[in-house]
Short mmCIF file of C-alpha atoms and ligand atoms in Angstrom, two decimals:
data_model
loop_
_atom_site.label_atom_id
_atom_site.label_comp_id
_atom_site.label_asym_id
_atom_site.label_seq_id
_atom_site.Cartn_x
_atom_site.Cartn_y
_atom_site.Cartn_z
CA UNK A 14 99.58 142.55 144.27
CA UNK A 15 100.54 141.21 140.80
CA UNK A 16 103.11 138.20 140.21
CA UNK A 17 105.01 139.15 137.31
CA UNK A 18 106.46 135.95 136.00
CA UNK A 19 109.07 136.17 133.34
CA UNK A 20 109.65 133.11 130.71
CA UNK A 21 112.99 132.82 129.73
CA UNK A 22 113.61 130.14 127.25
CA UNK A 23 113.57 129.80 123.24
CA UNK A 24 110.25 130.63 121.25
CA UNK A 25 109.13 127.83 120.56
CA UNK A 26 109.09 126.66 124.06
CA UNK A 27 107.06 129.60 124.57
CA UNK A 28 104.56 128.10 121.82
CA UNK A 29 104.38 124.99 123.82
CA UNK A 30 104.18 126.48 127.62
CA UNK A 31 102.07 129.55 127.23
CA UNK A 32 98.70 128.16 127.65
CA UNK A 33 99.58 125.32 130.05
CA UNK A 34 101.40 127.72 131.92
CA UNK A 35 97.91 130.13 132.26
CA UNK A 36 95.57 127.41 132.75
CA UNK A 37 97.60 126.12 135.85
CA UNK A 38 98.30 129.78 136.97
CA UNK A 39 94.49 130.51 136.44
CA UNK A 40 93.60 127.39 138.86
CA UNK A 41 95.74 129.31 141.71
CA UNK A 42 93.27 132.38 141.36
CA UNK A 43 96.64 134.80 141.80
CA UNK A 44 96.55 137.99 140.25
CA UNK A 45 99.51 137.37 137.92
CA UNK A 46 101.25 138.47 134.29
CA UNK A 47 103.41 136.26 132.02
CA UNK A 48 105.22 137.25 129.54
CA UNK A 49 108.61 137.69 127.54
CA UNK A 50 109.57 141.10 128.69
CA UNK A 51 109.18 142.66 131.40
CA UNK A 52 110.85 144.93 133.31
CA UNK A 53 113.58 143.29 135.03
CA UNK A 54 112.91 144.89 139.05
CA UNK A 55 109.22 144.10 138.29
CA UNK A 56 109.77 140.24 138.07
CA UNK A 57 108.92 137.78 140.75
CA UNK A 58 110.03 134.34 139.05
CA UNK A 59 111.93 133.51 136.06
CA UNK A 60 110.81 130.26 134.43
CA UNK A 61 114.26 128.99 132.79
CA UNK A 62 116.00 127.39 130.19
CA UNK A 63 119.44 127.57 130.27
CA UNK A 64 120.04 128.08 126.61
CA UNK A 65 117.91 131.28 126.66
CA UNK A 66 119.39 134.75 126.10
CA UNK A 67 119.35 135.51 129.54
CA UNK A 68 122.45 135.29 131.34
CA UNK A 69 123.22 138.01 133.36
CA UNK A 70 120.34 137.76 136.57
CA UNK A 71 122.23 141.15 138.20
CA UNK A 72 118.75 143.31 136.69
CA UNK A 73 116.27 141.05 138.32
CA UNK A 74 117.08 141.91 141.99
CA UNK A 75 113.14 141.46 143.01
CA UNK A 76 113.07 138.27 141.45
CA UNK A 77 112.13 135.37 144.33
CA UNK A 78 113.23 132.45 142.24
CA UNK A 79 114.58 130.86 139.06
CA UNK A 80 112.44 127.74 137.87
CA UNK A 81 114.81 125.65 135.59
CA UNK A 82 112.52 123.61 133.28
CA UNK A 83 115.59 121.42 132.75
CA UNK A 84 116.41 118.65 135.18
CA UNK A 85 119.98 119.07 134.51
CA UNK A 86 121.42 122.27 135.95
CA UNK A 87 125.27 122.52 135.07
CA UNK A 88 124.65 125.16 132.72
CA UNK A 89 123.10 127.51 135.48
CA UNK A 90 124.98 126.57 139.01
CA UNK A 91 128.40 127.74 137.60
CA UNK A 92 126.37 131.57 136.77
CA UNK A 93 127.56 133.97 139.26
CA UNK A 94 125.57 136.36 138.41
CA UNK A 95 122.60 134.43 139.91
CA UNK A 96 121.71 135.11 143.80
CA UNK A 97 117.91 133.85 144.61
CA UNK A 98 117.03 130.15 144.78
CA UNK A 99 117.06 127.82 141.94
CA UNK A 100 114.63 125.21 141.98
CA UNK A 101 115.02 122.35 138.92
CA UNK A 102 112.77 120.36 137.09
CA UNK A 103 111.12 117.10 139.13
CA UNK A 104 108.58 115.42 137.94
CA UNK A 105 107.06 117.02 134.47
CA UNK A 106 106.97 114.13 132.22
CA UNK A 107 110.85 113.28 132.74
CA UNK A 108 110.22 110.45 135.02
CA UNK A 109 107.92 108.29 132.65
CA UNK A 110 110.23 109.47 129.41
CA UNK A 111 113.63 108.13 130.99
CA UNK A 112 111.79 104.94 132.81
CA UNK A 113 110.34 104.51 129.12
CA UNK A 114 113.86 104.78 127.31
CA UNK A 115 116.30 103.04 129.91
CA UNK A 116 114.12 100.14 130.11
CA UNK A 117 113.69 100.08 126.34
CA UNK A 118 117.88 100.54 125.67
CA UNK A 119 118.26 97.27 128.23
CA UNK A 120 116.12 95.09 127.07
CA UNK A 121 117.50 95.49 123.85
CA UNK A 122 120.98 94.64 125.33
CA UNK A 123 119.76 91.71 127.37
CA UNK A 124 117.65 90.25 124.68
CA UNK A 125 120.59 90.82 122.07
CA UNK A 126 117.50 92.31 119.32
CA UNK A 127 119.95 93.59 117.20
CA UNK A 128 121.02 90.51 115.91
CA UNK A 129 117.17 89.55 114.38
CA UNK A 130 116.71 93.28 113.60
CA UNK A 131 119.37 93.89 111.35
CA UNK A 132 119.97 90.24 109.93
CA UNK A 133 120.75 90.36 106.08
CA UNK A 134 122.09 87.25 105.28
CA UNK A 135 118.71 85.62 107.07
CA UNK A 136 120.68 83.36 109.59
CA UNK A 137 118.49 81.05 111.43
CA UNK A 138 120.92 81.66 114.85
CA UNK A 139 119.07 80.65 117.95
CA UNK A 140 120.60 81.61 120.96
CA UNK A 141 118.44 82.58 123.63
CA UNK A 142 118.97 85.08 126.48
CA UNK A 143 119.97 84.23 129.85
CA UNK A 144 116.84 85.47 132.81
CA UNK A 145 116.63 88.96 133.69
CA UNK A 146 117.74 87.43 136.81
CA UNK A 147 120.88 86.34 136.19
CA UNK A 148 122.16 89.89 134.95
CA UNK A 149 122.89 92.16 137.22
CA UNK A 150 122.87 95.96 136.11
CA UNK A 151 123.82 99.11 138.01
CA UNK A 152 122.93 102.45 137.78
CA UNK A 153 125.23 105.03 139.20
CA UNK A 154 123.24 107.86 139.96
CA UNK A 155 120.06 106.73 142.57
CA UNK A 156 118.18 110.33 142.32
CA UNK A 157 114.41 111.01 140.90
CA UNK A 158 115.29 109.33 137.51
CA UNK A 159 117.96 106.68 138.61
CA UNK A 160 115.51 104.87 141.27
CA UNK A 161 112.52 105.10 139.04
CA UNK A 162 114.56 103.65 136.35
CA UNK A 163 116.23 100.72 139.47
CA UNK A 164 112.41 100.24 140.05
CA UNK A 165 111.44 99.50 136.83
CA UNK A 166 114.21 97.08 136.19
CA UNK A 167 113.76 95.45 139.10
CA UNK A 168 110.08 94.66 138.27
CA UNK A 169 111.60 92.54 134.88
CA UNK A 170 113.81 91.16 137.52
CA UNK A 171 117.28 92.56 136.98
CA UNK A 172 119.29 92.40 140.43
CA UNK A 173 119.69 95.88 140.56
CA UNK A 174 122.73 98.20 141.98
CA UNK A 175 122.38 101.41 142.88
CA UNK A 176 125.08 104.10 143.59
CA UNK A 177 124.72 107.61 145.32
CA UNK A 178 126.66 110.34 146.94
CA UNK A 179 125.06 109.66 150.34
CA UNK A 180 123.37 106.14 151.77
CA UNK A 181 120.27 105.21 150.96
CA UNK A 182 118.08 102.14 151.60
CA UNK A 183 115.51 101.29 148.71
CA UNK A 184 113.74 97.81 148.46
CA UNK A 185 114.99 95.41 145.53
CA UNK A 186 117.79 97.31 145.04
CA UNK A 187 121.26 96.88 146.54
CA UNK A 188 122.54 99.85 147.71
CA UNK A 189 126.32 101.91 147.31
CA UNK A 190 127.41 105.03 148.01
CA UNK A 191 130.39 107.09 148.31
CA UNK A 192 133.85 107.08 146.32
CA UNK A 193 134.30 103.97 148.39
CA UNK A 194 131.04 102.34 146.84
CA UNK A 195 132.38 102.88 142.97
CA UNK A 196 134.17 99.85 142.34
CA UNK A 197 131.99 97.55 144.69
CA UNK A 198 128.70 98.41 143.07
CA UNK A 199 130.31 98.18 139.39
CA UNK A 200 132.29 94.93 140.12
CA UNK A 201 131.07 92.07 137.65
CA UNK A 202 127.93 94.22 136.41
CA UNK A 203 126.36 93.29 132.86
CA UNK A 204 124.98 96.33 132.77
CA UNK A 205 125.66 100.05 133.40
CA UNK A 206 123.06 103.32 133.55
CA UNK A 207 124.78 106.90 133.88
CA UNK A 208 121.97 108.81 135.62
CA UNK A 209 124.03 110.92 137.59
CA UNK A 210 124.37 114.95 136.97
CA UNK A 211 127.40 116.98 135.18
CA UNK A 212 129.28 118.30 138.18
CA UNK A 213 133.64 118.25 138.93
CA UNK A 214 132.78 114.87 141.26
CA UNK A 215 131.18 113.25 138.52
CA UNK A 216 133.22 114.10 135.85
CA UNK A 217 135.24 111.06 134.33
CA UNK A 218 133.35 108.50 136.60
CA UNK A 219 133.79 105.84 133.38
CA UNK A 220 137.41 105.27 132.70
CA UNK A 221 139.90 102.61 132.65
CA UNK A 222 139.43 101.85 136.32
CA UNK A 223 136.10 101.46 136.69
CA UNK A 224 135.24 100.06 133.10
CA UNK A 225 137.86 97.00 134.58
CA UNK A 226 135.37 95.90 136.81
CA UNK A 227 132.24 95.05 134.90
CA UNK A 228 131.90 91.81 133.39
CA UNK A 229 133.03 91.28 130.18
CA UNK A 230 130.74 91.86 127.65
CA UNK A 231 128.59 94.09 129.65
CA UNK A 232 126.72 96.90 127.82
CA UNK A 233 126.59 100.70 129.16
CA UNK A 234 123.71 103.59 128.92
CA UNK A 235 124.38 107.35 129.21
CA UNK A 236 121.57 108.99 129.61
CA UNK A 237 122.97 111.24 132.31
CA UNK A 238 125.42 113.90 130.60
CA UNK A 239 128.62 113.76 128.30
CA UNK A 240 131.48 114.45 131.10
CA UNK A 241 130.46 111.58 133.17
CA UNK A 242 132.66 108.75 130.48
CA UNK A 243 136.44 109.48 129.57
CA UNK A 244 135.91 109.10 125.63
CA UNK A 245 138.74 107.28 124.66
CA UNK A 246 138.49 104.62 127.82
CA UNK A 247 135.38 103.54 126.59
CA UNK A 248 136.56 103.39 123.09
CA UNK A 249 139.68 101.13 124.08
CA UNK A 250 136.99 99.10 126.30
CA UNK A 251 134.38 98.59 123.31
CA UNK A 252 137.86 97.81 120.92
CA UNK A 253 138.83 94.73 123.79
CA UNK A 254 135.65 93.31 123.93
CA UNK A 255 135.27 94.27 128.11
CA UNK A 256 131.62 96.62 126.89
CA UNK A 257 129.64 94.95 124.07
CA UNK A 258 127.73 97.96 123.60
CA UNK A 259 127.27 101.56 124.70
CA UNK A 260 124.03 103.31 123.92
CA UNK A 261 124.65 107.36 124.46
CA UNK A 262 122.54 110.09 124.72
CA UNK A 263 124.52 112.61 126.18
CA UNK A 264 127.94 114.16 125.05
CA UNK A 265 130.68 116.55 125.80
CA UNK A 266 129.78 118.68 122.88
CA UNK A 267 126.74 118.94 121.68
CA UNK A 268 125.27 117.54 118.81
CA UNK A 269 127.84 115.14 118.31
CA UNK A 270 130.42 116.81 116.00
CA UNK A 271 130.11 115.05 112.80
CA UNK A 272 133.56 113.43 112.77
CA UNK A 273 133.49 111.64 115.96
CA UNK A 274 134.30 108.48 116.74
CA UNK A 275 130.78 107.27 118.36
CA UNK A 276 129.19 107.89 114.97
CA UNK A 277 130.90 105.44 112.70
CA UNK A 278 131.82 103.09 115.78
CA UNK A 279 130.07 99.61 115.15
CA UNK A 280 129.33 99.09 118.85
CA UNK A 281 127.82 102.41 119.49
CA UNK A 282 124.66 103.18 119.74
CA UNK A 283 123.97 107.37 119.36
CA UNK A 284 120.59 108.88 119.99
CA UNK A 285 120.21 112.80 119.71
CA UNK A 286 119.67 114.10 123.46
CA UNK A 287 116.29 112.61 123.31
CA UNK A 288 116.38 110.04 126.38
CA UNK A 289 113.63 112.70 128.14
CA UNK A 290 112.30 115.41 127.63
CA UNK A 291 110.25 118.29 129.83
CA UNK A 292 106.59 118.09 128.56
CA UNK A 293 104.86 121.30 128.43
CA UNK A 294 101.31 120.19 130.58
CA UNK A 295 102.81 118.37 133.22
CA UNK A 296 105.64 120.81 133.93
CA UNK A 297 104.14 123.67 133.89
CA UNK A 298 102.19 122.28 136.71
CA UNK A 299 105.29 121.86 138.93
CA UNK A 300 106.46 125.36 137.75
CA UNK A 301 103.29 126.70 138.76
CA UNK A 302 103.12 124.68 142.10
CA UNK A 303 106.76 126.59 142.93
CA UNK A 304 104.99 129.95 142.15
CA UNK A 305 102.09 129.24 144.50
CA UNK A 306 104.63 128.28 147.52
CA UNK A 307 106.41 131.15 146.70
CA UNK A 308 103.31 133.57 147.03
CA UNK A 309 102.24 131.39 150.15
CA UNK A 310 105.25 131.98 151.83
CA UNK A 311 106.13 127.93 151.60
CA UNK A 312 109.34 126.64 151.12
CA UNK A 313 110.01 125.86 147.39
CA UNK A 314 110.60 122.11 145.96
CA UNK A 315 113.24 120.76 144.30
CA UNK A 316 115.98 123.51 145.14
CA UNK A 317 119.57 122.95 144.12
CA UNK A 318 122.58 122.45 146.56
CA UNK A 319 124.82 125.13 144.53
CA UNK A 320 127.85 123.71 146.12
CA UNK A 321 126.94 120.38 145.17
CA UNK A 322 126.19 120.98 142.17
CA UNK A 323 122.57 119.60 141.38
P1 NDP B 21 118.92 113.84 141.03
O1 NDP B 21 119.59 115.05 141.52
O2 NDP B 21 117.58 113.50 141.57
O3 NDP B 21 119.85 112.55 141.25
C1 NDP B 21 121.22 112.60 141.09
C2 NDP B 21 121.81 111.35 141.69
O4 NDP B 21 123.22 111.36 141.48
C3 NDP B 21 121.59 111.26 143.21
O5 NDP B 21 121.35 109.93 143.59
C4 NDP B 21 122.94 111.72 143.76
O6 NDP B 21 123.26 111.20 145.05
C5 NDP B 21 123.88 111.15 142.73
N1 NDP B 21 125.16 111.83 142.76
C6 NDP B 21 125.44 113.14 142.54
N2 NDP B 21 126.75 113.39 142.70
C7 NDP B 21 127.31 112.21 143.04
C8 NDP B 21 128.64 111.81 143.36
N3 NDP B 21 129.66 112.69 143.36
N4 NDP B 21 128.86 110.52 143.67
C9 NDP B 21 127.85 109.62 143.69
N5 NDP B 21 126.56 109.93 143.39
C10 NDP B 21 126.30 111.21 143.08
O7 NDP B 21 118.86 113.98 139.45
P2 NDP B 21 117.82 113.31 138.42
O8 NDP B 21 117.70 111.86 138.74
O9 NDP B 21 116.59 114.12 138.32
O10 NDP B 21 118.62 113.51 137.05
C11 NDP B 21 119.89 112.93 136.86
C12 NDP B 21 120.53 113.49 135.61
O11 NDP B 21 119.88 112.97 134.45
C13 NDP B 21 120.39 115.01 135.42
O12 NDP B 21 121.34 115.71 136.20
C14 NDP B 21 120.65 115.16 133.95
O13 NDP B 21 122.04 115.31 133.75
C15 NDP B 21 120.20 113.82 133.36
N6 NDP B 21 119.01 113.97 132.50
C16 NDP B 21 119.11 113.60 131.19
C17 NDP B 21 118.03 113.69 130.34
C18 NDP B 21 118.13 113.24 128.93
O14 NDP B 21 117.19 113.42 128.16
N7 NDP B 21 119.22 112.63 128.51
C19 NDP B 21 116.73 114.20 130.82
C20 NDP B 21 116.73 114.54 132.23
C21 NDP B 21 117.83 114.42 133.03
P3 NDP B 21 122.38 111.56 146.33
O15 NDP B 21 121.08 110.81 146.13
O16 NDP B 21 123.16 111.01 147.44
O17 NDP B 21 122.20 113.04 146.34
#
């Protein structure tokens, strides 16, 4: 039998994935096509980007499984039209990419760089840091990219805080979870991390409330998605001095319409979407690894919980 494995995503992700994609589907010695077209009641797995053409999944009704190379899955879990299990992106580079930038964006907060990086009237200003460990920053959000990112902080020595939907126990980090956990685990912070997903319990998660409780002065990092902060809160909380700093990656509307306030704001910090990104080798390596379960009659990794949302 043949696996017939649709890739549904722009072209040039198709430059980057096709041999990657072959080379780990030639290690599984199935007999399998890939392609671009097919057609659609002779497909057995759709490897997915959700800004492809494809929207409508009713043709496919063979189809075992959509493999989102995307961690972030907002875009698909609201599609009705799609029936058979979703499985997202774990893994594939993401991991390193957002450990890489998180850590980057807060040292650059705790250190205070800016002020020897951009420095044109040459000030001779000394004014060093405080310890990693006497600034405590949480991430809301404790999933694959939140608790590698906790981790990682927590090496440099941060007292990390860590918030979830359900409990969790992790070493070196202190632990939240629940609506009840919100306040508690932002309450004096010096630092925030968004690292949580775009779904209707996230949404608005930074506003007036919860910006009240975290020191003053304390930065915040949205690597996570646009829907997560209440725009004008955190303007009004960078304008009264309560954040120092946000650094955003994410936004409501993507790219960040040219006249919008982030842009031109002095205390904002906007990078282009670019906190991680799915690398070709490494994820097509987990897509492949879903096709072989598949096939094998194994339970796929990394499903979403469509009612949840992620
Ligand atoms: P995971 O699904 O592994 O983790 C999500 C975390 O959020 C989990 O800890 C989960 O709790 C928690 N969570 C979800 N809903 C709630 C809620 N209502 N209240 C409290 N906590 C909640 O996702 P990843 O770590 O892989 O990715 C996180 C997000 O990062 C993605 O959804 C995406 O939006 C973003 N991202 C951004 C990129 C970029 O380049 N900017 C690149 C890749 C991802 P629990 O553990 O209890 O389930």
């Amino acid at each position: 039998m043949t696996t017939t494995i649709l890739f549904a995503a722009k072209p040039q992700r198709w430059v980057e994935y096709q041999q990657p994609l072959h080379e780990a589907l030639g290690r599984t010695g199935l007999d399998y096509r890939l392609g671009l077209d097919f057609p659609p009641d002779e497909v057995d797995y759709i490897v997915y980007a959700p800004n492809s053409d494809l929207q409508d999944f009713t043709p496919y009704n063979n189809a075992k499984a959509v493999l989102n190379l995307w961690a972030g899955v907002e875009a698909i879990t609201k599609n009705a039209t799609l029936k058979i299990p979703l499985a997202r992106m774990v893994g594939g580079g993401l991991t390193e990419g957002m450990v890489e930038w998180v850590t980057a964006h807060v040292l650059r907060h705790h250190l205070g760089m800016d002020a020897h990086i951009v420095n044109p009237a040459h000030e001779w200003k000394p004014a060093p840091p405080p310890l990693a460990s006497e600034r405590p920053v949480t991430i809301l959000g404790l999933g694959q990219l939140g608790l590698a990112c906790g981790e990682a902080l927590a090496y440099f020595g941060f007292p990390v805080r860590g918030w979830s939907r359900n409990p969790k126990q992790v070493k070196g980090i202190e632990t939240f979870h629940g609506n009840d956990g919100l306040l508690a685990a932002l309450k004096g912070t010096q630092g925030v991390v968004l690292l949580l997903p775009d779904t209707p319990a996230t949404h608005n998660v930074i506003n007036t409330e919860t910006l009240s409780q975290v020191a003053q002065g304390a930065f915040l990092l949205n690597p996570g998605r646009g829907p997560l902060i209440q725009d004008t809160a955190l303007l009004q909380a960078l304008d009264s001095g309560r954040l120092s700093h946000a650094t955003l990656d994410t936004f409501r509307q993507e790219p960040l319409p040219a006249d919008h306030p982030f842009w031109s704001h002095p205390k904002v910090t906007v990078t282009p979407h670019i906190a991680s990104e799915t690398r070709a080798g490494p994820a097509s390596e987990v897509i492949v690894e879903n096709i072989r379960r598949g096939e094998a009659g194994e339970p796929f990794l990394h499903l979403v919980d469509r009612s949840a949302g992620y």
